[in-house]
Amino acid sequence: MQAPVNVAICGLGTVGGGSLRLLRGNADEIARRAGCPIQVVRVATRRPRAIKIDSAISLGSDPFEAVQDDNVQVIVEAMGGFDPAFAVVSQALAGGKQVVTANKALIAERGNELFAIAEENGTTLAYESSVAGGIPIIKNLREGLAANRIEWLAGIINGTGNFILTEMAVGGRTFEDVLAEAQDLGYAEADPSFDVDGIDAAHKLTIMASIAFGIPLQFASTYTEGISTLAPEDLAYAEELGYRIKHLGIARRTDKGVEMRVHPTLISKRWLLSEVSGVDNAVVVKGHAAGSTMYQGPGAGADATASAVVADIIDIARQLRAGGRQPLVPSLHYHGAALDLPVVPIDSIASEYYLRIPVLDRMGVMARITRVLEQHAISIEAVIQKEVHGGSVPIVLLTHAVAESSMNAAIAELAKLADVVGPIGRVRVAPFPAGE
Ligand code: HSE
């Protein structure tokens, strides 16, 4: 067996702790796969530890000591956030170290700079664990589908959000109750509004879109909407119409450019994606040659995320054994400059819509609503009118495809009608037919 590869783990929360446990618990098999033992020689943590650290590991609180340590070849950045993560990763790369990170915010928002530093210094920044936890989606997109022109991808890419929507729809539990459980299980972000408001999913979508279309990472251009505007009854009405509501990230290449958007979405129950429940993530990728392929698995949690972190370490160990410090596969799929494709603003994107309009149950209300929709060239595909609740009644509609700007104008006008007595619920329908 060859000399070991020495690793420092910076951050010992869910991801760092899980990675240490996995490296320790499956050391023999990992060594056989890597062709050499993988040895954790340093841990930097500022938190009280629930994990026993063996005495051969240097334990400290300063991640920069690991960056300066000549005995360390691979830094695992599992601290999250930007400060000090950006400085740790950039200094490690500038010093020629290999880096593995689970930090999707860092990759999505500062990745363009960090990959440039890695390239300049002939080293690796690996990030499989940053998207979809245990699912090897980066490897599949970047390597398995490398021959394809990717047309679109759509994914349930936030485990906490999917867990909340599933438990609300199936278990009838409250939002707060399910979120507290997701936090206990280590699924939720340190700031759970990242999960609920779609920021975490937007980070992951930004990364996948960049790989899929060969464009720079553009988090600021990714349209982001969370799940907190959904009412529990929307989940039930969607079900009646033959759909489920999932928090979906969609990236699509069209004649106008690239769409990148994260929002609650109606998915036909005939689509397998609608069945993905609990903390599971799933991504469907449509390549022009491979067709649709789907990848499903646990999207959060210590063991699933550690599986992806350690896979990156094994790749690096193999690469180092073969004498290369720089990866054969470029970080974001392409060699040379990224493509400069325009990002289509959400206002210009056309969708079918689900609308829930709470109205007073009185004569002519339906006609007044359809008149407003007609004035904005919005045609109705299906309608259900529910029973009266204390004088108000929800009218639930599915529309044919219309530009977002027209739908916004119609909703603003509907809201002004005297018949309408509460906020109008609006959810976009997935732009892919169930069979695709
Ligand atoms: N908070 C994230 C999620 C963790 O729930 O998906 C994994 O990235």
CSV table of N, CA, C and O and ligand atoms in Angstrom, one decimal, residues 104 157-160 187-189 195 200 204 299-300, ligand 1:
chain,number,residue,atom,x,y,z
A,104,LYS,N,-22.1,25.1,-0.3
A,104,LYS,CA,-22.7,25.6,-1.5
A,104,LYS,C,-22.8,27.1,-1.7
A,104,LYS,O,-22.7,27.6,-2.8
A,157,ILE,N,-34.1,20.0,-4.4
A,157,ILE,CA,-32.7,20.1,-4.0
A,157,ILE,C,-32.5,20.7,-2.6
A,157,ILE,O,-31.4,21.1,-2.2
A,158,ASN,N,-33.6,20.8,-1.8
A,158,ASN,CA,-33.5,21.1,-0.4
A,158,ASN,C,-34.3,20.1,0.4
A,158,ASN,O,-35.5,20.0,0.3
A,159,GLY,N,-33.5,19.3,1.2
A,159,GLY,CA,-34.1,18.2,1.9
A,159,GLY,C,-35.0,18.7,3.0
A,159,GLY,O,-36.1,18.1,3.2
A,160,THR,N,-34.6,19.8,3.7
A,160,THR,CA,-35.5,20.4,4.7
A,160,THR,C,-36.8,20.8,4.2
A,160,THR,O,-37.9,20.5,4.7
A,187,TYR,N,-30.6,18.4,9.3
A,187,TYR,CA,-30.9,18.7,7.9
A,187,TYR,C,-30.8,20.2,7.6
A,187,TYR,O,-30.4,20.6,6.5
A,188,ALA,N,-31.4,21.0,8.5
A,188,ALA,CA,-31.6,22.4,8.3
A,188,ALA,C,-30.2,23.2,8.3
A,188,ALA,O,-29.3,22.8,9.0
A,189,GLU,N,-30.2,24.3,7.6
A,189,GLU,CA,-29.0,25.2,7.7
A,189,GLU,C,-29.0,25.8,9.0
A,189,GLU,O,-30.0,25.9,9.7
A,195,ASP,N,-33.2,27.5,4.0
A,195,ASP,CA,-34.0,26.4,3.5
A,195,ASP,C,-35.4,26.9,3.1
A,195,ASP,O,-35.8,26.6,1.9
A,200,ASP,N,-30.9,28.3,-0.1
A,200,ASP,CA,-30.0,27.1,-0.2
A,200,ASP,C,-30.3,26.4,-1.6
A,200,ASP,O,-29.3,26.0,-2.2
A,204,LYS,N,-27.6,25.7,-4.9
A,204,LYS,CA,-27.4,24.4,-5.6
A,204,LYS,C,-27.8,24.5,-7.0
A,204,LYS,O,-27.1,23.9,-7.9
A,299,GLY,N,-30.8,14.0,0.6
A,299,GLY,CA,-30.2,15.3,0.2
A,299,GLY,C,-29.6,16.0,1.4
A,299,GLY,O,-29.0,17.1,1.2
A,300,ALA,N,-29.7,15.5,2.6
A,300,ALA,CA,-29.1,16.2,3.7
A,300,ALA,C,-28.9,15.1,4.8
A,300,ALA,O,-29.3,14.0,4.7
B,1,HSE,N1,-30.1,22.4,4.6
B,1,HSE,C1,-29.8,21.6,3.4
B,1,HSE,C2,-31.0,20.8,3.0
B,1,HSE,C3,-28.6,20.7,3.8
B,1,HSE,O1,-31.9,20.7,3.8
B,1,HSE,O2,-31.1,20.3,1.9
B,1,HSE,C4,-28.0,20.0,2.6
B,1,HSE,O3,-27.5,20.9,1.7
